[in-house]
Tab-separated table of C-alpha atoms and ligand atoms in Angstrom:
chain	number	residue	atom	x	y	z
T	1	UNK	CA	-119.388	-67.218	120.939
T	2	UNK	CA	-121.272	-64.607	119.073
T	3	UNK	CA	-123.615	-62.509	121.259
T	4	UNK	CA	-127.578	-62.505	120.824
T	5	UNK	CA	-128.667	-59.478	119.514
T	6	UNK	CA	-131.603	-60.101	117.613
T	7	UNK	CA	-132.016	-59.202	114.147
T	8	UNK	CA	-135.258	-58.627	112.701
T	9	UNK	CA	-135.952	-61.474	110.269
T	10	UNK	CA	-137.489	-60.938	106.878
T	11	UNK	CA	-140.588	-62.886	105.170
T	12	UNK	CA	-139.437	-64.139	101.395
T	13	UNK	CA	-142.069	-64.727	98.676
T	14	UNK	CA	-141.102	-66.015	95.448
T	15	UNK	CA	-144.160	-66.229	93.200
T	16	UNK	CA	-144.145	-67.577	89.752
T	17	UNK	CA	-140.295	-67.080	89.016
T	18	UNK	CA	-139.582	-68.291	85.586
T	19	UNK	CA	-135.660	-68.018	84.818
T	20	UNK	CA	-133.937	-68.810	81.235
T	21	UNK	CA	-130.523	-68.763	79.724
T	22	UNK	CA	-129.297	-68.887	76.205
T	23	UNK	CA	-128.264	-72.157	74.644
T	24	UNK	CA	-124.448	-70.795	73.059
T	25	UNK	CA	-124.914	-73.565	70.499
T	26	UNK	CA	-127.850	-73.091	69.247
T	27	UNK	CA	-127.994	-69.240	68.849
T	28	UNK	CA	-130.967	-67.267	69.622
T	29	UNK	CA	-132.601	-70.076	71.399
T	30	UNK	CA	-133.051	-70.459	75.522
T	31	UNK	CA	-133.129	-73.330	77.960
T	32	UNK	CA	-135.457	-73.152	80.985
T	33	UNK	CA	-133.819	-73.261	84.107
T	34	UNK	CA	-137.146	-72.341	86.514
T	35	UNK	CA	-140.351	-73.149	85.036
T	36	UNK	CA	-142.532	-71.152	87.537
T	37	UNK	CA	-141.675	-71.564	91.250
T	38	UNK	CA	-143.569	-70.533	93.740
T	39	UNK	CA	-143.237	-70.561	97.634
T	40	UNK	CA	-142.724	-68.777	100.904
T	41	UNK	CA	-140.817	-68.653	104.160
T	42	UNK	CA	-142.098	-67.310	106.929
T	43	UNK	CA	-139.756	-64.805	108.894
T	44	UNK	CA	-137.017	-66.875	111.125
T	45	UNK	CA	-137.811	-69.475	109.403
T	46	UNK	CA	-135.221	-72.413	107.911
T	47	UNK	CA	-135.361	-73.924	105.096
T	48	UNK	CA	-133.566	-76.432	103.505
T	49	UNK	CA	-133.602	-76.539	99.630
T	50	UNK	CA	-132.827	-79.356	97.796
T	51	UNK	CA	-132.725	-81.053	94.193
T	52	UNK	CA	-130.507	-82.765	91.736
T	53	UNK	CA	-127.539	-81.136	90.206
T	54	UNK	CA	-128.738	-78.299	87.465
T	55	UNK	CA	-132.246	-77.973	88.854
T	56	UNK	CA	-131.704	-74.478	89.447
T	57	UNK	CA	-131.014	-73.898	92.819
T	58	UNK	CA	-127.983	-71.882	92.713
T	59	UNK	CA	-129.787	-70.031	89.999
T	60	UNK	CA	-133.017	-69.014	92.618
T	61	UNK	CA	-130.539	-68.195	95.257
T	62	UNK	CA	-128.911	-65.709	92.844
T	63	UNK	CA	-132.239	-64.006	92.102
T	64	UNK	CA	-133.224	-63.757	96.228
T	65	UNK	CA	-129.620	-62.193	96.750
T	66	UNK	CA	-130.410	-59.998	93.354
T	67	UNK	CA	-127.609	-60.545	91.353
T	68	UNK	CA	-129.677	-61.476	88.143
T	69	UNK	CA	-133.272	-61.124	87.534
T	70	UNK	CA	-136.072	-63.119	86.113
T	71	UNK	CA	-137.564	-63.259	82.899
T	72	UNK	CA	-141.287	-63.238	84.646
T	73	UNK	CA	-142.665	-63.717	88.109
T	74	UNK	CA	-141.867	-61.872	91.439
T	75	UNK	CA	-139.460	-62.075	94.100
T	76	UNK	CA	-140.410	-60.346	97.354
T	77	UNK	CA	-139.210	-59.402	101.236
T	78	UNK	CA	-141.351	-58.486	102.971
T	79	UNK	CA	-143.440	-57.985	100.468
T	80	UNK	CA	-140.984	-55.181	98.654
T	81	UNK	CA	-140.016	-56.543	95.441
T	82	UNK	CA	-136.379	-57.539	94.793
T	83	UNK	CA	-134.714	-54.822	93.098
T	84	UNK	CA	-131.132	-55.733	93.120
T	85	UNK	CA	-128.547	-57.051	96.011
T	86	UNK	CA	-128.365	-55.648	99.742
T	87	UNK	CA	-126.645	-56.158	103.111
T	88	UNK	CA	-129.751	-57.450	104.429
T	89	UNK	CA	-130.167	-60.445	102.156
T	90	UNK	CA	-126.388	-62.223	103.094
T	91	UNK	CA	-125.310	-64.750	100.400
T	92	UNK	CA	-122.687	-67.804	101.171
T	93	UNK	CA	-121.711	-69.191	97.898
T	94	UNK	CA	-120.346	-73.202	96.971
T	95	UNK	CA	-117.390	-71.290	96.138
T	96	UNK	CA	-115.563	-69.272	99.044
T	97	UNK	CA	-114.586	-66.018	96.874
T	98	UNK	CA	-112.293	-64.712	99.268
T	99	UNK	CA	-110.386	-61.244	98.053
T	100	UNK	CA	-106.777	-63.037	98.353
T	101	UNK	CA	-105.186	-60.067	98.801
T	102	UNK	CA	-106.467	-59.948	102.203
T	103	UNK	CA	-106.220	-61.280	105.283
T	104	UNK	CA	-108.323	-63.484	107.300
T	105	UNK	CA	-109.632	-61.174	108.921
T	106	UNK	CA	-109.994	-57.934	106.447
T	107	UNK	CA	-111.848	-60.371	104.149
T	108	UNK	CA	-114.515	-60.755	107.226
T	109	UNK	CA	-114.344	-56.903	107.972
T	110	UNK	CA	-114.587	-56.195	104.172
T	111	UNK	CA	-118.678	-56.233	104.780
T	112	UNK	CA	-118.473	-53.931	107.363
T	113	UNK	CA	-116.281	-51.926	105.829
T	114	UNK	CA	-118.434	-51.131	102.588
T	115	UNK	CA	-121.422	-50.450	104.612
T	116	UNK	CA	-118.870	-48.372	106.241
T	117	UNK	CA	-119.329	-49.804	110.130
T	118	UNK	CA	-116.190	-51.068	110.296
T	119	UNK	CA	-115.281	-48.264	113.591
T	120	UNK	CA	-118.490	-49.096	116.021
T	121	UNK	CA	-118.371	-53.276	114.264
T	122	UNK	CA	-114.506	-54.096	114.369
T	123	UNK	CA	-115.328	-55.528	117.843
T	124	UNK	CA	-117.769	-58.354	116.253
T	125	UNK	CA	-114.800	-59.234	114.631
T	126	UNK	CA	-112.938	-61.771	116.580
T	127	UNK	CA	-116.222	-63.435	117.751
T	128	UNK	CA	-117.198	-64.373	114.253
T	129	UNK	CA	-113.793	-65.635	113.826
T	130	UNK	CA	-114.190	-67.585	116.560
T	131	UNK	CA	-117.424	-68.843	115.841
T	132	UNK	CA	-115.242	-70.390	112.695
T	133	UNK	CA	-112.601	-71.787	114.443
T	134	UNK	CA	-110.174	-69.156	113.043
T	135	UNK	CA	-109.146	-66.997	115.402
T	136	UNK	CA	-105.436	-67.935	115.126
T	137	UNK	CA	-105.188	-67.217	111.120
T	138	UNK	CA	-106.361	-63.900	111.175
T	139	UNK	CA	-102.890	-62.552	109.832
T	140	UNK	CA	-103.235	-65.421	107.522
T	141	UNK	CA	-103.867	-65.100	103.859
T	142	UNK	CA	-106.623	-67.489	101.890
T	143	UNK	CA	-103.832	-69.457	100.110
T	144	UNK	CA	-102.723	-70.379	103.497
T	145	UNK	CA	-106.014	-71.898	103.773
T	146	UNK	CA	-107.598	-75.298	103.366
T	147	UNK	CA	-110.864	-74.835	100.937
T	148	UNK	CA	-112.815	-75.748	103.975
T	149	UNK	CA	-111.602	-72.989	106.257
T	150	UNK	CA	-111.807	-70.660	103.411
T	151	UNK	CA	-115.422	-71.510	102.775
T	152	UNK	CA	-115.712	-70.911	106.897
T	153	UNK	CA	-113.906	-67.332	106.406
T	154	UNK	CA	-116.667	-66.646	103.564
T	155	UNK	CA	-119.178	-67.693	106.120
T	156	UNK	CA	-118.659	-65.480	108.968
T	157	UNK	CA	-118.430	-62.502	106.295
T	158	UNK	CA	-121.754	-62.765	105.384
T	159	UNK	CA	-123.345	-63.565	108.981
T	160	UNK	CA	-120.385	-60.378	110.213
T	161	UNK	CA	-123.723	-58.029	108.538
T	162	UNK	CA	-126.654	-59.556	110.426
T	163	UNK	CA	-128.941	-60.175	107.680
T	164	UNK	CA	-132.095	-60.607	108.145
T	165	UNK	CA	-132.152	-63.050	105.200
T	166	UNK	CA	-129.525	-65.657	104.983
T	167	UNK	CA	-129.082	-67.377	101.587
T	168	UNK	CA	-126.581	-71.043	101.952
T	169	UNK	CA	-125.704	-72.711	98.332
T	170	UNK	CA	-123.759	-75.171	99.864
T	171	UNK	CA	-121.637	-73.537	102.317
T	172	UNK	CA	-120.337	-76.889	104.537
T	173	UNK	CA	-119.884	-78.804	101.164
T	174	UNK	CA	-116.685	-78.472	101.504
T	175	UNK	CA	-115.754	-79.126	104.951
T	176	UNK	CA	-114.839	-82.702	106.745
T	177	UNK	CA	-117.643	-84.728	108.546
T	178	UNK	CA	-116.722	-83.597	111.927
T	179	UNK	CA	-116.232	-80.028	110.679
T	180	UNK	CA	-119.407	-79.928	108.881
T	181	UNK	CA	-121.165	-81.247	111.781
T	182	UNK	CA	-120.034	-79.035	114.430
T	183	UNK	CA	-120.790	-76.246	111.649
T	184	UNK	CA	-123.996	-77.256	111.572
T	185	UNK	CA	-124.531	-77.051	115.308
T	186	UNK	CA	-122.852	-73.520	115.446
T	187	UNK	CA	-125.048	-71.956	112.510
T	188	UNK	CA	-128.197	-73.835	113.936
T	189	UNK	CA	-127.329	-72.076	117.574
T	190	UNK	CA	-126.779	-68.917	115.393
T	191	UNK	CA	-130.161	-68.893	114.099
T	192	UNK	CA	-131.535	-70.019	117.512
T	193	UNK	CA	-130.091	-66.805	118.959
T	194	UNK	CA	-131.217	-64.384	116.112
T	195	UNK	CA	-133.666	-66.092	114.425
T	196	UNK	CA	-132.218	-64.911	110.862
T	197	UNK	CA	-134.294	-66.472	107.979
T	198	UNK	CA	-132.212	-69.045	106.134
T	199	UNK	CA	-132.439	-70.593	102.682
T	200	UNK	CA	-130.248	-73.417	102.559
T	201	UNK	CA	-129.015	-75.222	99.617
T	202	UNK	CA	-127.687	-78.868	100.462
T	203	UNK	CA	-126.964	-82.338	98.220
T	204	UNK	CA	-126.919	-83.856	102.173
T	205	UNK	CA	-130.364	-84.916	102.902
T	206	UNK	CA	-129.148	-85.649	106.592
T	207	UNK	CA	-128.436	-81.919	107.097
T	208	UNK	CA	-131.547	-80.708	105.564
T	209	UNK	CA	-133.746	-82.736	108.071
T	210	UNK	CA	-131.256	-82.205	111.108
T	211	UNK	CA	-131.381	-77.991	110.814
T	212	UNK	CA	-134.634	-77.498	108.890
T	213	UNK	CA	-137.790	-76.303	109.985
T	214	UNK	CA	-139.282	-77.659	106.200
T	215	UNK	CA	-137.681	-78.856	102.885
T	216	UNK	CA	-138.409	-77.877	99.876
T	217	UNK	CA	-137.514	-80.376	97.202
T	218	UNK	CA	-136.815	-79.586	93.626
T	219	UNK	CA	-137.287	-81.377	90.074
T	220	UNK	CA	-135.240	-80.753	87.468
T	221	UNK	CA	-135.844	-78.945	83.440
T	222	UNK	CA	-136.980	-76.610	84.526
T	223	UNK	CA	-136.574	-76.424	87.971
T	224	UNK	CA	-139.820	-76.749	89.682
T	225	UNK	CA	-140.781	-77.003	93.385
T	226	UNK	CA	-141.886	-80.891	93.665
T	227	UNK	CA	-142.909	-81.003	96.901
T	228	UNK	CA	-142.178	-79.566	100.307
T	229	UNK	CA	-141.759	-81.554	104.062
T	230	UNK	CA	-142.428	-80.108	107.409
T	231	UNK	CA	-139.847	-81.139	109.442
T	232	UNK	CA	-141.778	-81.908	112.567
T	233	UNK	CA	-138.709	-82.827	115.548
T	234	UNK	CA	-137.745	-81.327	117.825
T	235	UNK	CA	-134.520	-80.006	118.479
T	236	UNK	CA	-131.735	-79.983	119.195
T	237	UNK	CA	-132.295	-83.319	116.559
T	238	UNK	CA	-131.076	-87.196	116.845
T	239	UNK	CA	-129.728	-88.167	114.035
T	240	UNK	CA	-130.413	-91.496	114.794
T	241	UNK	CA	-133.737	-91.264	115.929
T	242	UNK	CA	-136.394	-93.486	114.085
T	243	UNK	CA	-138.559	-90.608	113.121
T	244	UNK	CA	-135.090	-89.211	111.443
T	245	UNK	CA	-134.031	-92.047	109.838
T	246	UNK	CA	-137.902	-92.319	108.222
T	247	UNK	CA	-137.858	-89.336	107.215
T	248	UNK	CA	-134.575	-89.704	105.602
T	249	UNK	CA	-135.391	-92.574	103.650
T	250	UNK	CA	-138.639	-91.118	102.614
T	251	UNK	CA	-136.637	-88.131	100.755
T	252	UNK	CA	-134.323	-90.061	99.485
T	253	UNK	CA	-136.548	-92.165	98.311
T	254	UNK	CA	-138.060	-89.171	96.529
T	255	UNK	CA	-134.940	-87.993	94.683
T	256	UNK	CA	-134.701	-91.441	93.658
T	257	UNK	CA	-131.784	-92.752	95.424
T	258	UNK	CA	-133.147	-95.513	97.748
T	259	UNK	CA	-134.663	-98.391	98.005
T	260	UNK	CA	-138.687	-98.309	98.915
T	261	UNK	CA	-138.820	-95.849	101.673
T	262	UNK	CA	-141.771	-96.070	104.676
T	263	UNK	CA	-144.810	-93.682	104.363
T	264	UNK	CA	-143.712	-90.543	106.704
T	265	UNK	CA	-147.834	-89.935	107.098
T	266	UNK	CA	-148.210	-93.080	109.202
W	1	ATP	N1	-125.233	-67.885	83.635
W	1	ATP	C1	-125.725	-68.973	83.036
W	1	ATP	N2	-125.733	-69.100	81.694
W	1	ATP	C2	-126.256	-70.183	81.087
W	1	ATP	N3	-126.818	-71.212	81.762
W	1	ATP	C3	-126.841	-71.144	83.091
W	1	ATP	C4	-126.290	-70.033	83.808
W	1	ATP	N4	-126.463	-70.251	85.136
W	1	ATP	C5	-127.084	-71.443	85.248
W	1	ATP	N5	-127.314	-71.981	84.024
W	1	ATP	C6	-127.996	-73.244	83.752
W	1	ATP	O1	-129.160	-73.295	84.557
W	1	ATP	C7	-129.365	-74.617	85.061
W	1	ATP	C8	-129.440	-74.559	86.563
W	1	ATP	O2	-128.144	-74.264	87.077
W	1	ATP	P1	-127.861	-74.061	88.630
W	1	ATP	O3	-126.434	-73.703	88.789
W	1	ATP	O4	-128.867	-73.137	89.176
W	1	ATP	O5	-128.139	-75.540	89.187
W	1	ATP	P2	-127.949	-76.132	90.665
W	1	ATP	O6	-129.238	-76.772	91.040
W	1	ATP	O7	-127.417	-75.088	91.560
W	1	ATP	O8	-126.858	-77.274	90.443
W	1	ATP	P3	-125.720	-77.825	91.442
W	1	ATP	O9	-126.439	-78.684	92.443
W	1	ATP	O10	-124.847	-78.644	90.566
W	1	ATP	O11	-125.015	-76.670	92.049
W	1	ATP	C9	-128.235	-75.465	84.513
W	1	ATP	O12	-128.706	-76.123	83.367
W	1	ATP	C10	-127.173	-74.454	84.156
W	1	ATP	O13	-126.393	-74.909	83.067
W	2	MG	MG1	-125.623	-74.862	92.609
């Protein structure tokens, strides 16, 4: 298990984001993605993000980690404005993007190594690959590996540089129930340790309520913020509880996908 040294967490504001991208067949025209998003998360704080498909979440992750920018508005942490990426703002993408060329475990040292830590971090090492359930494939290579145990190898590379802001698009999507779940357990003890900000992008409403502190949910063209749901129980969370299972069909309800849900308020 990985140890508890705690991490200073980071305070995110996005403010007014707008975000477009050209239309290829219809040149020199643009389709909104985010139409002016606004919200914050405190520092430690966990938050669950979620929305129908092409909403523009993956697109808002991508401007916290800075890898593109936006075409008005501001991003902030801490209150410094986003200028471009950084080891302190870690980013777990839907897709794995392992260097498969490497091995298990240079892929999760390949953070350390280009912040050049790898001498006085190489012991953090194994842990993390424990903390995956990999410590018997670090000699392996990513085609050895299932897409789920890739997508864990891609996870303990980013939490391998203790961010102090932790950006999730999807990262158990592609893991088994019983995978998933025990991944959800062993990032939610993570956080509980270091109390790393997260941002967490998830289709599964279930995990949203079971690690968040508060949801945000999104609308769709463009990509607003419709609402957002403190997520008042305490943990560690029953998934069965009736307050869970209200709350639940309350969101769902929401997105559209349920029946007529009870008022969570009551
Ligand atoms: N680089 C790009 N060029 C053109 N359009 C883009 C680009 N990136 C995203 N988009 C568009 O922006 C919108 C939002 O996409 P985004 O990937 O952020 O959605 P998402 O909410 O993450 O969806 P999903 O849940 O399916 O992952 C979509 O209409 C998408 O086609
Ligand atoms: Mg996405």
């Amino acid at each position: 298990m990985v140890t508890s040294n705690l991490v200073a967490a980071s305070a995110l504001r996005v403010e007014e984001v707008c975000k477009s991208f050209p239309v290829l067949d219809v040149p020199g025209t643009s389709r909104p993605a985010l139409g002016g998003i606004s919200f914050s998360i405190a520092a430690s704080e966990l938050v669950s993000l979620v929305g129908p498909s092409g909403c523009g979440k993956s697109t808002l992750l991508r401007l916290i980690a800075g890898l593109d920018f936006p075409d008005s508005g501001e991003l902030l942490v801490d209150e410094e404005k986003i200028l471009g990426p950084s080891a302190a703002r870690g980013l777990v993408f839907q897709d794995p993007n392992l260097f498969p060329w490497l091995t298990v475990r240079r892929n999760i040292e390949a953070g350390l190594v280009a912040r050049g830590v790898l001498q006085e971090k190489r012991h953090e090492v194994d842990d993390f690959m424990r903390l995956v359930g990999l410590e018997t494939f670090g000699r392996s290579y990513p085609h050895h590996l299932s897409g789920g145990m890739s997508q864990r190898v891609a996870l303990a590379r980013a939490l391998i540089n203790h961010p102090k802001v932790l950006l999730l698009d999807e990262p158990l999507g592609a893991l088994d129930a019983f995978t998933r779940m025990r991944m959800q357990d062993e990032v939610l003890h993570l956080w509980e340790n270091r109390r790393t900000t997260m941002l967490l992008v998830t289709h599964d409403i279930d995990e949203a309520i079971y690690m968040s502190d508060r949801i945000l949910v999104m609308t769709s063209a463009p990509g607003r913020i419709d609402r957002e749901i403190d997520i008042d129980l305490g943990r560690p969370r029953d998934r069965t509880s009736e307050s869970f299972l209200r709350l639940r069909s309350e969101i769902l309800e929401h997105l559209h996908f349920a029946g007529k849900a009870a008022d969570v308020s009551a």
